[in-house]
Amino acid sequence: MRNKEQMEVAMTEKETQCCCCNRKKERSEKEYKDLINRLSRIEGQIRGIKRMLDEDCYCPDIITQVAAANAALNSFNKVLLTNHIKTCVADDIRAGKDETIDELLNTLQKLMK
C-alpha cells in the first residue's frame, strides 16, 4: 500500500504505470481516490477474514465474508472496466486503433474465468 507521500505524488501526476507494461492511464483525482478507497476496504475485509481464521471462527461465517470480499472485488472490476471502456477504448477506437478491441475481448475473457 502506498504511503501518504506516494499517494500525493501519484495524485499530483494523476497517472499510474502498469507493472507489466509501459502503457499508462491518466486518472482524475476523483477516480483515483474512489479506486483506492475501494481497494482499502477490500484490504480490510481480507485482514478481517485472516483474523477470523486466527480466532477459529465457524467456517460458514468465514465463507460469508469471503463472498463479500469477492463481491467487492467484482464491483471494483466493474468500475475499472467501465472507466476503461468510456475512456481508453473509446479514444482508441476513435483514433482507428482496432487492436484495442482485441485487447478488451482478452480482458473480458480473463474476467469470465
mmCIF file of N, CA and C in Angstrom:
data_model
loop_
_atom_site.group_PDB
_atom_site.id
_atom_site.type_symbol
_atom_site.label_atom_id
_atom_site.label_comp_id
_atom_site.label_asym_id
_atom_site.label_seq_id
_atom_site.Cartn_x
_atom_site.Cartn_y
_atom_site.Cartn_z
ATOM 1 N N MET A 1 0.848 -1.190 0.000
ATOM 2 C CA MET A 1 0.000 0.000 0.000
ATOM 3 C C MET A 1 0.884 1.240 0.000
ATOM 4 N N ARG A 2 0.455 2.249 -0.695
ATOM 5 C CA ARG A 2 1.235 3.470 -0.788
ATOM 6 C C ARG A 2 1.176 4.241 0.509
ATOM 7 N N ASN A 3 2.309 4.901 0.836
ATOM 8 C CA ASN A 3 2.244 5.797 1.989
ATOM 9 C C ASN A 3 1.679 7.132 1.516
ATOM 10 N N LYS A 4 1.426 8.027 2.459
ATOM 11 C CA LYS A 4 0.747 9.282 2.137
ATOM 12 C C LYS A 4 1.512 10.091 1.094
ATOM 13 N N GLU A 5 2.828 10.153 1.234
ATOM 14 C CA GLU A 5 3.633 10.927 0.284
ATOM 15 C C GLU A 5 3.530 10.346 -1.126
ATOM 16 N N GLN A 6 3.595 9.013 -1.255
ATOM 17 C CA GLN A 6 3.478 8.387 -2.565
ATOM 18 C C GLN A 6 2.105 8.642 -3.170
ATOM 19 N N MET A 7 1.068 8.597 -2.339
ATOM 20 C CA MET A 7 -0.287 8.863 -2.842
ATOM 21 C C MET A 7 -0.403 10.288 -3.350
ATOM 22 N N GLU A 8 0.213 11.232 -2.618
ATOM 23 C CA GLU A 8 0.142 12.629 -3.049
ATOM 24 C C GLU A 8 0.865 12.826 -4.370
ATOM 25 N N VAL A 9 2.020 12.174 -4.537
ATOM 26 C CA VAL A 9 2.761 12.282 -5.793
ATOM 27 C C VAL A 9 1.933 11.690 -6.926
ATOM 28 N N ALA A 10 1.355 10.518 -6.691
ATOM 29 C CA ALA A 10 0.555 9.875 -7.728
ATOM 30 C C ALA A 10 -0.669 10.711 -8.072
ATOM 31 N N MET A 11 -1.297 11.304 -7.064
ATOM 32 C CA MET A 11 -2.480 12.120 -7.337
ATOM 33 C C MET A 11 -2.080 13.396 -8.064
ATOM 34 N N THR A 12 -0.895 13.929 -7.753
ATOM 35 C CA THR A 12 -0.427 15.122 -8.444
ATOM 36 C C THR A 12 -0.164 14.803 -9.906
ATOM 37 N N GLU A 13 0.494 13.662 -10.151
ATOM 38 C CA GLU A 13 0.789 13.265 -11.522
ATOM 39 C C GLU A 13 -0.449 12.744 -12.236
ATOM 40 N N LYS A 14 -1.425 12.241 -11.455
ATOM 41 C CA LYS A 14 -2.681 11.711 -11.981
ATOM 42 C C LYS A 14 -2.478 10.615 -13.008
ATOM 43 N N GLU A 15 -1.449 9.811 -12.817
ATOM 44 C CA GLU A 15 -1.278 8.673 -13.706
ATOM 45 C C GLU A 15 -0.582 7.558 -12.947
ATOM 46 N N THR A 16 -0.855 6.357 -13.387
ATOM 47 C CA THR A 16 -0.200 5.203 -12.815
ATOM 48 C C THR A 16 0.418 4.412 -13.946
ATOM 49 N N GLN A 17 1.432 3.626 -13.617
ATOM 50 C CA GLN A 17 2.068 2.813 -14.634
ATOM 51 C C GLN A 17 1.890 1.354 -14.271
ATOM 52 N N CYS A 18 1.491 0.583 -15.234
ATOM 53 C CA CYS A 18 1.310 -0.845 -15.022
ATOM 54 C C CYS A 18 2.668 -1.487 -14.778
ATOM 55 N N CYS A 19 2.691 -2.459 -13.885
ATOM 56 C CA CYS A 19 3.943 -3.118 -13.549
ATOM 57 C C CYS A 19 4.427 -4.035 -14.669
ATOM 58 N N CYS A 20 3.569 -4.368 -15.614
ATOM 59 C CA CYS A 20 3.948 -5.343 -16.634
ATOM 60 C C CYS A 20 4.034 -4.746 -18.041
ATOM 61 N N CYS A 21 3.878 -3.452 -18.167
ATOM 62 C CA CYS A 21 3.951 -2.841 -19.492
ATOM 63 C C CYS A 21 4.334 -1.372 -19.352
ATOM 64 N N ASN A 22 4.497 -0.729 -20.471
ATOM 65 C CA ASN A 22 4.874 0.682 -20.454
ATOM 66 C C ASN A 22 3.692 1.608 -20.716
ATOM 67 N N ARG A 23 2.500 1.048 -20.832
ATOM 68 C CA ARG A 23 1.329 1.875 -21.081
ATOM 69 C C ARG A 23 0.904 2.549 -19.789
ATOM 70 N N LYS A 24 0.328 3.723 -19.925
ATOM 71 C CA LYS A 24 -0.116 4.486 -18.770
ATOM 72 C C LYS A 24 -1.561 4.889 -18.944
ATOM 73 N N LYS A 25 -2.193 5.173 -17.830
ATOM 74 C CA LYS A 25 -3.586 5.625 -17.827
ATOM 75 C C LYS A 25 -3.679 6.849 -16.936
ATOM 76 N N GLU A 26 -4.075 7.952 -17.507
ATOM 77 C CA GLU A 26 -4.272 9.163 -16.713
ATOM 78 C C GLU A 26 -5.641 9.083 -16.049
ATOM 79 N N ARG A 27 -5.650 9.256 -14.725
ATOM 80 C CA ARG A 27 -6.890 9.190 -13.964
ATOM 81 C C ARG A 27 -7.129 10.510 -13.263
ATOM 82 N N SER A 28 -8.382 10.876 -13.164
ATOM 83 C CA SER A 28 -8.708 12.072 -12.397
ATOM 84 C C SER A 28 -8.470 11.769 -10.922
ATOM 85 N N GLU A 29 -8.340 12.817 -10.142
ATOM 86 C CA GLU A 29 -8.135 12.637 -8.703
ATOM 87 C C GLU A 29 -9.330 11.906 -8.093
ATOM 88 N N LYS A 30 -10.533 12.231 -8.541
ATOM 89 C CA LYS A 30 -11.739 11.578 -8.022
ATOM 90 C C LYS A 30 -11.731 10.088 -8.341
ATOM 91 N N GLU A 31 -11.420 9.728 -9.587
ATOM 92 C CA GLU A 31 -11.379 8.312 -9.976
ATOM 93 C C GLU A 31 -10.325 7.568 -9.166
ATOM 94 N N TYR A 32 -9.149 8.166 -9.037
ATOM 95 C CA TYR A 32 -8.057 7.553 -8.285
ATOM 96 C C TYR A 32 -8.466 7.311 -6.830
ATOM 97 N N LYS A 33 -9.029 8.346 -6.200
ATOM 98 C CA LYS A 33 -9.432 8.213 -4.793
ATOM 99 C C LYS A 33 -10.508 7.146 -4.625
ATOM 100 N N ASP A 34 -11.467 7.097 -5.545
ATOM 101 C CA ASP A 34 -12.530 6.095 -5.473
ATOM 102 C C ASP A 34 -11.944 4.687 -5.550
ATOM 103 N N LEU A 35 -11.037 4.467 -6.493
ATOM 104 C CA LEU A 35 -10.450 3.138 -6.642
ATOM 105 C C LEU A 35 -9.607 2.764 -5.419
ATOM 106 N N ILE A 36 -8.833 3.711 -4.917
ATOM 107 C CA ILE A 36 -8.012 3.451 -3.727
ATOM 108 C C ILE A 36 -8.896 3.157 -2.520
ATOM 109 N N ASN A 37 -9.980 3.906 -2.354
ATOM 110 C CA ASN A 37 -10.896 3.657 -1.235
ATOM 111 C C ASN A 37 -11.509 2.268 -1.319
ATOM 112 N N ARG A 38 -11.904 1.869 -2.527
ATOM 113 C CA ARG A 38 -12.463 0.528 -2.703
ATOM 114 C C ARG A 38 -11.434 -0.537 -2.336
ATOM 115 N N LEU A 39 -10.205 -0.363 -2.812
ATOM 116 C CA LEU A 39 -9.155 -1.343 -2.508
ATOM 117 C C LEU A 39 -8.832 -1.375 -1.020
ATOM 118 N N SER A 40 -8.859 -0.238 -0.381
ATOM 119 C CA SER A 40 -8.594 -0.189 1.062
ATOM 120 C C SER A 40 -9.663 -0.948 1.842
ATOM 121 N N ARG A 41 -10.919 -0.799 1.417
ATOM 122 C CA ARG A 41 -11.999 -1.540 2.080
ATOM 123 C C ARG A 41 -11.826 -3.044 1.858
ATOM 124 N N ILE A 42 -11.459 -3.427 0.643
ATOM 125 C CA ILE A 42 -11.237 -4.843 0.338
ATOM 126 C C ILE A 42 -10.072 -5.381 1.159
ATOM 127 N N GLU A 43 -9.031 -4.601 1.257
ATOM 128 C CA GLU A 43 -7.874 -4.991 2.065
ATOM 129 C C GLU A 43 -8.298 -5.225 3.520
ATOM 130 N N GLY A 44 -9.153 -4.357 4.038
ATOM 131 C CA GLY A 44 -9.671 -4.524 5.390
ATOM 132 C C GLY A 44 -10.501 -5.796 5.523
ATOM 133 N N GLN A 45 -11.291 -6.096 4.490
ATOM 134 C CA GLN A 45 -12.081 -7.326 4.513
ATOM 135 C C GLN A 45 -11.165 -8.555 4.565
ATOM 136 N N ILE A 46 -10.104 -8.535 3.789
ATOM 137 C CA ILE A 46 -9.174 -9.671 3.757
ATOM 138 C C ILE A 46 -8.490 -9.829 5.113
ATOM 139 N N ARG A 47 -8.083 -8.714 5.713
ATOM 140 C CA ARG A 47 -7.488 -8.784 7.056
ATOM 141 C C ARG A 47 -8.499 -9.352 8.059
ATOM 142 N N GLY A 48 -9.762 -8.968 7.905
ATOM 143 C CA GLY A 48 -10.814 -9.491 8.781
ATOM 144 C C GLY A 48 -10.987 -10.995 8.620
ATOM 145 N N ILE A 49 -10.895 -11.474 7.388
ATOM 146 C CA ILE A 49 -11.005 -12.911 7.137
ATOM 147 C C ILE A 49 -9.837 -13.645 7.794
ATOM 148 N N LYS A 50 -8.644 -13.090 7.660
ATOM 149 C CA LYS A 50 -7.467 -13.694 8.305
ATOM 150 C C LYS A 50 -7.655 -13.741 9.821
ATOM 151 N N ARG A 51 -8.172 -12.659 10.371
ATOM 152 C CA ARG A 51 -8.418 -12.591 11.817
ATOM 153 C C ARG A 51 -9.444 -13.655 12.237
ATOM 154 N N MET A 52 -10.460 -13.849 11.389
ATOM 155 C CA MET A 52 -11.454 -14.876 11.684
ATOM 156 C C MET A 52 -10.815 -16.263 11.739
ATOM 157 N N LEU A 53 -9.897 -16.528 10.825
ATOM 158 C CA LEU A 53 -9.179 -17.805 10.855
ATOM 159 C C LEU A 53 -8.348 -17.926 12.124
ATOM 160 N N ASP A 54 -7.647 -16.841 12.459
ATOM 161 C CA ASP A 54 -6.824 -16.844 13.676
ATOM 162 C C ASP A 54 -7.664 -17.107 14.923
ATOM 163 N N GLU A 55 -8.916 -16.666 14.894
ATOM 164 C CA GLU A 55 -9.805 -16.807 16.049
ATOM 165 C C GLU A 55 -10.687 -18.055 15.962
ATOM 166 N N ASP A 56 -10.378 -18.940 14.989
ATOM 167 C CA ASP A 56 -11.099 -20.210 14.823
ATOM 168 C C ASP A 56 -12.599 -20.018 14.636
ATOM 169 N N CYS A 57 -12.965 -19.019 13.853
ATOM 170 C CA CYS A 57 -14.386 -18.774 13.596
ATOM 171 C C CYS A 57 -14.995 -19.930 12.791
ATOM 172 N N TYR A 58 -16.292 -20.033 12.879
ATOM 173 C CA TYR A 58 -17.056 -21.083 12.216
ATOM 174 C C TYR A 58 -16.959 -20.906 10.695
ATOM 175 N N CYS A 59 -16.744 -22.031 9.977
ATOM 176 C CA CYS A 59 -16.497 -21.996 8.524
ATOM 177 C C CYS A 59 -17.543 -21.203 7.733
ATOM 178 N N PRO A 60 -18.845 -21.428 7.935
ATOM 179 C CA PRO A 60 -19.828 -20.654 7.156
ATOM 180 C C PRO A 60 -19.716 -19.147 7.371
ATOM 181 N N ASP A 61 -19.308 -18.735 8.566
ATOM 182 C CA ASP A 61 -19.132 -17.301 8.815
ATOM 183 C C ASP A 61 -17.975 -16.752 7.983
ATOM 184 N N ILE A 62 -16.902 -17.522 7.880
ATOM 185 C CA ILE A 62 -15.742 -17.101 7.074
ATOM 186 C C ILE A 62 -16.128 -17.092 5.602
ATOM 187 N N ILE A 63 -16.845 -18.128 5.170
ATOM 188 C CA ILE A 63 -17.269 -18.207 3.768
ATOM 189 C C ILE A 63 -18.132 -17.007 3.391
ATOM 190 N N THR A 64 -18.989 -16.588 4.291
ATOM 191 C CA THR A 64 -19.824 -15.405 4.051
ATOM 192 C C THR A 64 -18.956 -14.172 3.835
ATOM 193 N N GLN A 65 -17.918 -14.030 4.633
ATOM 194 C CA GLN A 65 -17.023 -12.876 4.487
ATOM 195 C C GLN A 65 -16.194 -12.962 3.214
ATOM 196 N N VAL A 66 -15.785 -14.174 2.825
ATOM 197 C CA VAL A 66 -15.059 -14.352 1.564
ATOM 198 C C VAL A 66 -15.967 -13.971 0.386
ATOM 199 N N ALA A 67 -17.218 -14.358 0.450
ATOM 200 C CA ALA A 67 -18.167 -13.998 -0.608
ATOM 201 C C ALA A 67 -18.316 -12.479 -0.704
ATOM 202 N N ALA A 68 -18.339 -11.817 0.444
ATOM 203 C CA ALA A 68 -18.446 -10.351 0.449
ATOM 204 C C ALA A 68 -17.199 -9.719 -0.174
ATOM 205 N N ALA A 69 -16.021 -10.265 0.137
ATOM 206 C CA ALA A 69 -14.778 -9.750 -0.443
ATOM 207 C C ALA A 69 -14.757 -9.983 -1.953
ATOM 208 N N ASN A 70 -15.219 -11.150 -2.391
ATOM 209 C CA ASN A 70 -15.301 -11.423 -3.832
ATOM 210 C C ASN A 70 -16.241 -10.443 -4.520
ATOM 211 N N ALA A 71 -17.376 -10.167 -3.895
ATOM 212 C CA ALA A 71 -18.330 -9.215 -4.469
ATOM 213 C C ALA A 71 -17.705 -7.826 -4.559
ATOM 214 N N ALA A 72 -16.938 -7.446 -3.544
ATOM 215 C CA ALA A 72 -16.281 -6.140 -3.562
ATOM 216 C C ALA A 72 -15.235 -6.072 -4.679
ATOM 217 N N LEU A 73 -14.476 -7.147 -4.878
ATOM 218 C CA LEU A 73 -13.502 -7.178 -5.979
ATOM 219 C C LEU A 73 -14.209 -7.115 -7.329
ATOM 220 N N ASN A 74 -15.319 -7.832 -7.461
ATOM 221 C CA ASN A 74 -16.081 -7.770 -8.715
ATOM 222 C C ASN A 74 -16.601 -6.360 -8.970
ATOM 223 N N SER A 75 -17.045 -5.702 -7.926
ATOM 224 C CA SER A 75 -17.520 -4.326 -8.059
ATOM 225 C C SER A 75 -16.373 -3.400 -8.479
ATOM 226 N N PHE A 76 -15.209 -3.599 -7.881
ATOM 227 C CA PHE A 76 -14.015 -2.825 -8.260
ATOM 228 C C PHE A 76 -13.732 -3.016 -9.749
ATOM 229 N N ASN A 77 -13.755 -4.274 -10.199
ATOM 230 C CA ASN A 77 -13.507 -4.562 -11.609
ATOM 231 C C ASN A 77 -14.535 -3.897 -12.518
ATOM 232 N N LYS A 78 -15.797 -3.887 -12.117
ATOM 233 C CA LYS A 78 -16.842 -3.256 -12.931
ATOM 234 C C LYS A 78 -16.582 -1.767 -13.093
ATOM 235 N N VAL A 79 -16.226 -1.114 -11.993
ATOM 236 C CA VAL A 79 -15.936 0.327 -12.057
ATOM 237 C C VAL A 79 -14.721 0.579 -12.945
ATOM 238 N N LEU A 80 -13.663 -0.192 -12.735
ATOM 239 C CA LEU A 80 -12.443 -0.020 -13.524
ATOM 240 C C LEU A 80 -12.689 -0.293 -15.006
ATOM 241 N N LEU A 81 -13.426 -1.363 -15.300
ATOM 242 C CA LEU A 81 -13.721 -1.702 -16.690
ATOM 243 C C LEU A 81 -14.608 -0.646 -17.347
ATOM 244 N N THR A 82 -15.588 -0.162 -16.622
ATOM 245 C CA THR A 82 -16.450 0.901 -17.154
ATOM 246 C C THR A 82 -15.633 2.132 -17.505
ATOM 247 N N ASN A 83 -14.772 2.549 -16.586
ATOM 248 C CA ASN A 83 -13.915 3.713 -16.848
ATOM 249 C C ASN A 83 -13.001 3.458 -18.048
ATOM 250 N N HIS A 84 -12.476 2.241 -18.139
ATOM 251 C CA HIS A 84 -11.577 1.890 -19.244
ATOM 252 C C HIS A 84 -12.300 1.974 -20.587
ATOM 253 N N ILE A 85 -13.494 1.419 -20.638
ATOM 254 C CA ILE A 85 -14.244 1.429 -21.898
ATOM 255 C C ILE A 85 -14.624 2.858 -22.295
ATOM 256 N N LYS A 86 -15.073 3.649 -21.317
ATOM 257 C CA LYS A 86 -15.504 5.019 -21.619
ATOM 258 C C LYS A 86 -14.357 5.932 -22.024
ATOM 259 N N THR A 87 -13.146 5.612 -21.590
ATOM 260 C CA THR A 87 -12.016 6.496 -21.900
ATOM 261 C C THR A 87 -11.066 5.841 -22.894
ATOM 262 N N CYS A 88 -10.258 4.924 -22.434
ATOM 263 C CA CYS A 88 -9.204 4.331 -23.264
ATOM 264 C C CYS A 88 -9.748 3.674 -24.537
ATOM 265 N N VAL A 89 -10.719 2.802 -24.369
ATOM 266 C CA VAL A 89 -11.241 2.065 -25.516
ATOM 267 C C VAL A 89 -11.921 3.012 -26.500
ATOM 268 N N ALA A 90 -12.772 3.878 -25.998
ATOM 269 C CA ALA A 90 -13.474 4.819 -26.880
ATOM 270 C C ALA A 90 -12.490 5.724 -27.619
ATOM 271 N N ASP A 91 -11.488 6.228 -26.907
ATOM 272 C CA ASP A 91 -10.492 7.102 -27.542
ATOM 273 C C ASP A 91 -9.707 6.355 -28.624
ATOM 274 N N ASP A 92 -9.309 5.109 -28.312
ATOM 275 C CA ASP A 92 -8.541 4.330 -29.286
ATOM 276 C C ASP A 92 -9.370 3.988 -30.518
ATOM 277 N N ILE A 93 -10.633 3.666 -30.330
ATOM 278 C CA ILE A 93 -11.496 3.356 -31.475
ATOM 279 C C ILE A 93 -11.661 4.593 -32.352
ATOM 280 N N ARG A 94 -11.874 5.743 -31.715
ATOM 281 C CA ARG A 94 -11.982 6.989 -32.483
ATOM 282 C C ARG A 94 -10.694 7.276 -33.265
ATOM 283 N N ALA A 95 -9.558 6.850 -32.709
ATOM 284 C CA ALA A 95 -8.265 7.075 -33.361
ATOM 285 C C ALA A 95 -7.929 5.973 -34.366
ATOM 286 N N GLY A 96 -8.852 5.016 -34.541
ATOM 287 C CA GLY A 96 -8.635 3.961 -35.517
ATOM 288 C C GLY A 96 -7.760 2.820 -35.035
ATOM 289 N N LYS A 97 -7.557 2.696 -33.742
ATOM 290 C CA LYS A 97 -6.722 1.622 -33.178
ATOM 291 C C LYS A 97 -7.597 0.414 -32.867
ATOM 292 N N ASP A 98 -7.851 -0.378 -33.879
ATOM 293 C CA ASP A 98 -8.750 -1.519 -33.730
ATOM 294 C C ASP A 98 -8.188 -2.617 -32.831
ATOM 295 N N GLU A 99 -6.878 -2.651 -32.627
ATOM 296 C CA GLU A 99 -6.280 -3.669 -31.754
ATOM 297 C C GLU A 99 -6.776 -3.538 -30.307
ATOM 298 N N THR A 100 -7.289 -2.373 -29.976
ATOM 299 C CA THR A 100 -7.847 -2.159 -28.640
ATOM 300 C C THR A 100 -9.067 -3.037 -28.403
ATOM 301 N N ILE A 101 -9.824 -3.306 -29.447
ATOM 302 C CA ILE A 101 -10.988 -4.188 -29.316
ATOM 303 C C ILE A 101 -10.539 -5.594 -28.930
ATOM 304 N N ASP A 102 -9.475 -6.093 -29.586
ATOM 305 C CA ASP A 102 -8.944 -7.412 -29.225
ATOM 306 C C ASP A 102 -8.438 -7.426 -27.789
ATOM 307 N N GLU A 103 -7.786 -6.357 -27.380
ATOM 308 C CA GLU A 103 -7.304 -6.257 -26.010
ATOM 309 C C GLU A 103 -8.477 -6.298 -25.024
ATOM 310 N N LEU A 104 -9.544 -5.584 -25.333
ATOM 311 C CA LEU A 104 -10.731 -5.579 -24.485
ATOM 312 C C LEU A 104 -11.349 -6.971 -24.412
ATOM 313 N N LEU A 105 -11.449 -7.655 -25.545
ATOM 314 C CA LEU A 105 -12.005 -9.002 -25.548
ATOM 315 C C LEU A 105 -11.157 -9.960 -24.714
ATOM 316 N N ASN A 106 -9.845 -9.841 -24.804
ATOM 317 C CA ASN A 106 -8.952 -10.670 -23.985
ATOM 318 C C ASN A 106 -9.158 -10.376 -22.495
ATOM 319 N N THR A 107 -9.322 -9.116 -22.173
ATOM 320 C CA THR A 107 -9.557 -8.729 -20.777
ATOM 321 C C THR A 107 -10.860 -9.319 -20.282
ATOM 322 N N LEU A 108 -11.908 -9.229 -21.082
ATOM 323 C CA LEU A 108 -13.206 -9.782 -20.696
ATOM 324 C C LEU A 108 -13.133 -11.298 -20.508
ATOM 325 N N GLN A 109 -12.374 -11.986 -21.372
ATOM 326 C CA GLN A 109 -12.210 -13.424 -21.216
ATOM 327 C C GLN A 109 -11.529 -13.766 -19.886
ATOM 328 N N LYS A 110 -10.559 -12.962 -19.497
ATOM 329 C CA LYS A 110 -9.889 -13.190 -18.210
ATOM 330 C C LYS A 110 -10.845 -13.004 -17.045
ATOM 331 N N LEU A 111 -11.730 -12.024 -17.153
ATOM 332 C CA LEU A 111 -12.702 -11.770 -16.094
ATOM 333 C C LEU A 111 -13.739 -12.869 -15.969
ATOM 334 N N MET A 112 -13.987 -13.565 -17.057
ATOM 335 C CA MET A 112 -15.054 -14.578 -17.064
ATOM 336 C C MET A 112 -14.563 -15.968 -16.713
ATOM 337 N N LYS A 113 -13.325 -16.109 -16.352
ATOM 338 C CA LYS A 113 -12.802 -17.444 -15.978
ATOM 339 C C LYS A 113 -13.357 -17.883 -14.657
#
